[in-house]
């Protein structure tokens, strides 16, 4: 009789012991995602110097407030395996050895430390002014958290070139830089106003980050089963942007240095047309 009672107890103990392993094997999907985590970036075509018969360096802005660019901005906080582009870049810097470069120039010559990155992102120790009980101003230091949702633009540095070996106009992205929008000032007191400012966070050498971009998905509004990667978005030019500068004899001056407002947009379109017209002028119709 004692043996018969002992057997059910063993069965119950075994089931209870397997509870943790069953919970660990919960799959929040209908299949295991194996394709994207093992993907490699599509290699660029080999280009000889003698085959590049035309080349123009272009700087452009991707504004994440445009609807077509929302997959690069959302989610503002990670949801499962979904991350925003800036969260992915920060993760790559902290865990994958991705190198961030100083914003003083875009030549990728001065690597940045994590402390510098944190400061540029609005984190670390910040000095603020507060009032004591008697109404006197006093300064104190507080630790601020990084808000990746403040990154609302990206600068792209890219080269457009005509490859005469393949008779095509092509483009290669060279660098990527997140732009942070933040509010400085609380608008309280005489002469104080809350102003929205923007600053560059760091530069990323794009060929280095492609291996990370190719292994992480971007949300596809039309089909959850066809989650394209961040590398697909840039490789296939699935974003909206506008030109802010092209290489020129005047120390590569930006459009904003000699044009304002609507004229800047018209100038950007004119520079874009110059590049596309070069390819079209090579053909006879």
Coordinates of C-alpha atoms in Angstrom, one line a residue:
X1 CA 0.0 0.0 0.0
X2 CA 2.9 2.4 0.8
X3 CA 4.4 1.7 -2.6
X4 CA 1.1 2.6 -4.3
X5 CA 1.0 6.0 -2.5
X6 CA 4.6 6.7 -3.3
X7 CA 4.2 6.4 -7.1
X8 CA 1.6 9.3 -7.4
X9 CA 3.9 11.5 -5.3
X10 CA 6.8 10.9 -7.7
X11 CA 4.5 11.8 -10.7
X12 CA 3.4 15.1 -9.0
X13 CA 7.0 16.0 -8.1
X14 CA 8.1 15.3 -11.7
X15 CA 5.4 17.5 -13.1
X16 CA 6.2 20.3 -10.7
X17 CA 9.9 20.0 -11.6
X18 CA 9.1 20.4 -15.3
X19 CA 7.0 23.6 -14.8
X20 CA 10.1 25.9 -15.0
X21 CA 11.4 24.1 -18.2
X22 CA 7.9 24.4 -19.8
X23 CA 7.8 28.1 -19.0
X24 CA 11.3 28.6 -20.5
X25 CA 10.2 27.0 -23.8
X26 CA 7.1 29.3 -24.3
X27 CA 7.1 30.6 -27.9
X28 CA 5.3 33.8 -28.5
X29 CA 4.9 33.1 -32.2
X30 CA 3.8 30.3 -34.5
X31 CA 7.3 29.5 -35.6
X32 CA 10.9 29.9 -34.6
X33 CA 12.6 32.9 -36.3
X34 CA 15.8 31.5 -37.8
X35 CA 16.2 33.4 -41.1
X36 CA 16.9 37.0 -40.0
X37 CA 19.3 36.3 -37.0
X38 CA 21.5 34.3 -39.4
X39 CA 21.4 36.8 -42.3
X40 CA 24.5 38.4 -43.7
X41 CA 24.5 41.8 -45.5
X42 CA 24.4 41.8 -49.2
X43 CA 28.0 42.4 -50.4
X44 CA 28.7 45.4 -52.5
X45 CA 29.8 45.1 -56.1
X46 CA 33.5 45.3 -56.6
X47 CA 34.5 48.8 -57.9
X48 CA 37.8 49.7 -59.4
X49 CA 38.9 53.3 -59.3
X50 CA 39.2 53.4 -63.1
X51 CA 35.5 52.3 -63.5
X52 CA 34.2 55.2 -61.4
X53 CA 33.9 57.8 -64.1
X54 CA 31.8 60.2 -61.9
X55 CA 31.5 60.6 -58.1
X56 CA 29.7 63.1 -55.9
X57 CA 29.7 63.1 -52.1
X58 CA 26.3 63.9 -50.6
X59 CA 25.0 64.6 -47.1
X60 CA 21.3 64.2 -46.5
X61 CA 18.8 64.1 -43.6
X62 CA 16.3 61.4 -42.8
X63 CA 13.5 63.0 -40.7
X64 CA 11.9 60.3 -38.5
X65 CA 8.8 62.4 -38.1
X66 CA 7.8 61.6 -41.7
X67 CA 5.4 58.6 -41.8
X68 CA 7.5 56.6 -44.2
X69 CA 10.4 56.8 -41.8
X70 CA 8.5 55.7 -38.7
X71 CA 9.9 52.1 -38.8
X72 CA 13.3 53.6 -37.9
X73 CA 11.9 55.5 -35.0
X74 CA 9.4 53.1 -33.3
X75 CA 9.2 51.4 -30.9
X76 CA 10.5 54.0 -28.5
X77 CA 11.0 51.2 -26.0
X78 CA 12.0 47.7 -27.1
X79 CA 9.1 45.3 -27.7
X80 CA 10.4 41.7 -27.7
X81 CA 12.8 41.5 -30.6
X82 CA 11.8 44.8 -32.0
X83 CA 14.0 47.9 -31.5
X84 CA 14.3 51.3 -32.9
X85 CA 17.4 52.2 -34.9
X86 CA 19.0 54.3 -32.2
X87 CA 18.3 51.6 -29.6
X88 CA 20.0 49.1 -31.9
X89 CA 23.0 51.4 -32.4
X90 CA 23.4 51.9 -28.6
X91 CA 23.1 48.1 -28.1
X92 CA 25.8 47.5 -30.8
X93 CA 28.1 50.0 -29.1
X94 CA 27.7 48.5 -25.6
X95 CA 27.7 44.8 -26.5
X96 CA 29.0 44.2 -30.0
X97 CA 32.0 46.4 -30.1
X98 CA 30.6 48.9 -32.6
X99 CA 32.8 52.0 -32.8
X100 CA 31.3 55.5 -32.5
X101 CA 33.2 58.5 -33.8
X102 CA 33.5 62.1 -32.7
X103 CA 31.1 64.7 -34.3
X104 CA 33.9 67.3 -34.8
X105 CA 34.4 65.9 -38.3
X106 CA 32.9 63.1 -40.3
X107 CA 36.2 61.4 -41.3
X108 CA 35.9 58.7 -38.6
X109 CA 39.3 59.6 -37.2
X110 CA 38.5 60.1 -33.5
X111 CA 36.7 57.3 -31.6
X112 CA 34.4 58.3 -28.8
X113 CA 34.2 56.8 -25.3
X114 CA 31.0 55.6 -23.8
X115 CA 31.0 58.5 -21.4
X116 CA 31.2 61.0 -24.3
X117 CA 28.3 59.2 -26.0
X118 CA 26.2 59.2 -22.9
X119 CA 26.9 62.9 -22.4
X120 CA 25.9 63.7 -26.1
X121 CA 22.7 61.7 -25.6
X122 CA 21.7 63.8 -22.6
X123 CA 22.7 61.2 -19.9
X124 CA 25.3 61.3 -17.1
X125 CA 25.6 63.9 -14.4
X126 CA 24.0 67.2 -15.2
X127 CA 24.3 70.5 -13.4
X128 CA 21.0 72.2 -12.7
X129 CA 19.9 75.4 -10.8
X130 CA 17.3 75.1 -8.1
X131 CA 16.1 77.4 -5.3
X132 CA 16.4 76.7 -1.6
X133 CA 13.8 77.4 1.0
X134 CA 14.8 81.1 1.2
X135 CA 14.5 81.5 -2.6
X136 CA 18.2 81.6 -3.3
X137 CA 19.6 80.0 -6.4
X138 CA 21.9 77.1 -5.9
X139 CA 23.5 74.5 -8.3
X140 CA 23.4 70.8 -7.8
X141 CA 24.2 67.7 -9.9
X142 CA 21.6 65.1 -10.8
X143 CA 22.0 62.0 -12.9
X144 CA 20.0 62.1 -16.2
X145 CA 18.8 59.1 -18.1
X146 CA 19.3 58.7 -21.9
X147 CA 16.0 59.2 -23.8
X148 CA 16.5 57.5 -27.2
X149 CA 13.1 58.9 -28.3
X150 CA 14.7 62.3 -28.5
X151 CA 16.6 61.2 -31.7
X152 CA 14.3 62.3 -34.5
X153 CA 16.7 62.7 -37.4
X154 CA 19.7 61.0 -39.0
X155 CA 22.4 62.5 -41.1
X156 CA 23.7 60.3 -44.0
X157 CA 27.0 60.7 -45.6
X158 CA 27.1 58.9 -49.0
X159 CA 28.9 58.7 -52.3
X160 CA 27.0 58.7 -55.6
X161 CA 29.0 57.3 -58.5
X162 CA 28.6 56.1 -62.1
X163 CA 30.1 52.6 -62.6
X164 CA 31.0 52.4 -66.3
X165 CA 31.6 48.6 -66.0
X166 CA 27.9 48.0 -65.3
X167 CA 26.6 51.3 -66.8
X168 CA 24.7 52.2 -63.7
X169 CA 24.5 55.1 -61.2
X170 CA 25.0 53.6 -57.7
X171 CA 25.3 54.9 -54.2
X172 CA 27.2 53.7 -51.1
X173 CA 26.4 55.0 -47.6
X174 CA 29.6 55.9 -45.8
X175 CA 28.4 57.3 -42.4
X176 CA 25.3 57.6 -40.2
X177 CA 24.8 60.1 -37.4
X178 CA 21.8 60.4 -35.1
X179 CA 20.5 63.9 -34.3
X180 CA 18.9 64.5 -30.9
X181 CA 16.2 67.1 -30.3
X182 CA 15.8 68.3 -26.7
X183 CA 14.3 71.1 -24.8
X184 CA 16.5 73.5 -22.8
X185 CA 15.0 75.9 -20.3
X186 CA 11.7 75.6 -18.5
X187 CA 10.1 78.8 -19.6
X188 CA 9.8 80.1 -16.0
X189 CA 11.1 83.4 -14.8
X190 CA 11.8 86.7 -16.6
X191 CA 13.6 86.3 -19.9
X192 CA 13.7 82.5 -19.8
X193 CA 12.1 80.4 -22.6
X194 CA 11.9 76.7 -23.3
X195 CA 13.6 76.2 -26.6
X196 CA 14.0 73.1 -28.7
X197 CA 17.6 72.5 -29.7
X198 CA 19.3 69.8 -31.7
X199 CA 22.8 68.3 -31.6
X200 CA 24.7 65.5 -33.2
X201 CA 25.3 62.4 -31.0
X202 CA 28.1 60.5 -32.8
X203 CA 29.1 59.2 -36.2
X204 CA 28.9 55.5 -37.2
X205 CA 30.9 54.0 -40.0
X206 CA 28.2 52.4 -42.0
X207 CA 30.0 49.4 -43.5
X208 CA 30.9 48.4 -40.0
X209 CA 27.3 48.5 -38.7
X210 CA 25.8 46.6 -41.6
X211 CA 26.4 43.2 -40.0
X212 CA 24.2 44.3 -37.0
X213 CA 21.6 45.9 -39.2
X214 CA 21.2 42.8 -41.3
X215 CA 20.4 40.6 -38.2
X216 CA 17.5 42.8 -36.8
X217 CA 14.1 43.2 -38.2
X218 CA 12.1 46.4 -39.1
X219 CA 8.4 46.4 -38.6
X220 CA 6.5 45.9 -41.9
X221 CA 3.0 47.5 -41.7
X222 CA 1.6 45.2 -44.4
X223 CA 2.9 41.8 -43.4
X224 CA 4.3 40.6 -40.1
X225 CA 5.7 37.5 -41.8
X226 CA 7.9 39.7 -44.1
X227 CA 9.9 41.6 -41.5
X228 CA 12.6 43.3 -43.6
X229 CA 15.8 44.2 -41.9
X230 CA 17.4 47.6 -41.2
X231 CA 20.0 46.8 -43.8
X232 CA 17.2 46.2 -46.3
X233 CA 15.8 49.7 -45.6
X234 CA 19.1 51.4 -46.4
X235 CA 20.2 49.1 -49.2
X236 CA 16.9 49.4 -51.0
X237 CA 16.5 53.1 -50.2
X238 CA 13.2 52.5 -48.4
X239 CA 13.2 55.9 -46.7
X240 CA 12.5 59.6 -47.4
X241 CA 15.3 62.2 -47.1
X242 CA 16.5 65.5 -48.4
X243 CA 19.9 66.9 -49.3
X244 CA 21.6 69.4 -47.0
X245 CA 25.1 69.5 -48.6
X246 CA 27.2 68.2 -51.5
X247 CA 30.9 68.3 -52.0
X248 CA 32.0 71.8 -53.3
X249 CA 35.0 74.1 -53.6
X250 CA 33.8 76.3 -50.7
X251 CA 35.1 74.0 -47.9
X252 CA 32.1 71.7 -48.5
X253 CA 29.7 74.4 -47.2
X254 CA 26.1 73.4 -46.4
X255 CA 23.1 74.7 -48.3
X256 CA 21.9 76.5 -45.2
X257 CA 25.0 78.7 -45.3
X258 CA 23.9 80.5 -48.5
X259 CA 20.2 79.8 -48.8
X260 CA 17.2 79.9 -46.4
X261 CA 13.7 78.6 -46.2
X262 CA 12.0 77.4 -49.3
X263 CA 15.0 78.4 -51.4
X264 CA 17.0 75.7 -49.5
X265 CA 14.6 73.0 -50.6
X266 CA 14.7 74.2 -54.2
X267 CA 18.5 74.2 -54.1
X268 CA 18.5 70.7 -52.7
X269 CA 16.2 69.5 -55.5
X270 CA 18.5 71.2 -58.1
X271 CA 21.6 69.4 -56.7
X272 CA 19.7 66.1 -56.8
X273 CA 18.7 66.8 -60.4
X274 CA 22.3 67.5 -61.3
X275 CA 23.3 64.0 -60.2
X276 CA 20.4 62.2 -61.9
X277 CA 20.9 64.2 -65.1
X278 CA 24.5 63.1 -65.4
X279 CA 23.3 59.5 -65.9
X280 CA 20.5 60.4 -68.3
X281 CA 22.8 62.6 -70.4
X282 CA 25.0 59.5 -71.2
X283 CA 22.2 57.9 -73.2
X284 CA 20.5 58.8 -76.5
X285 CA 16.8 58.2 -76.9

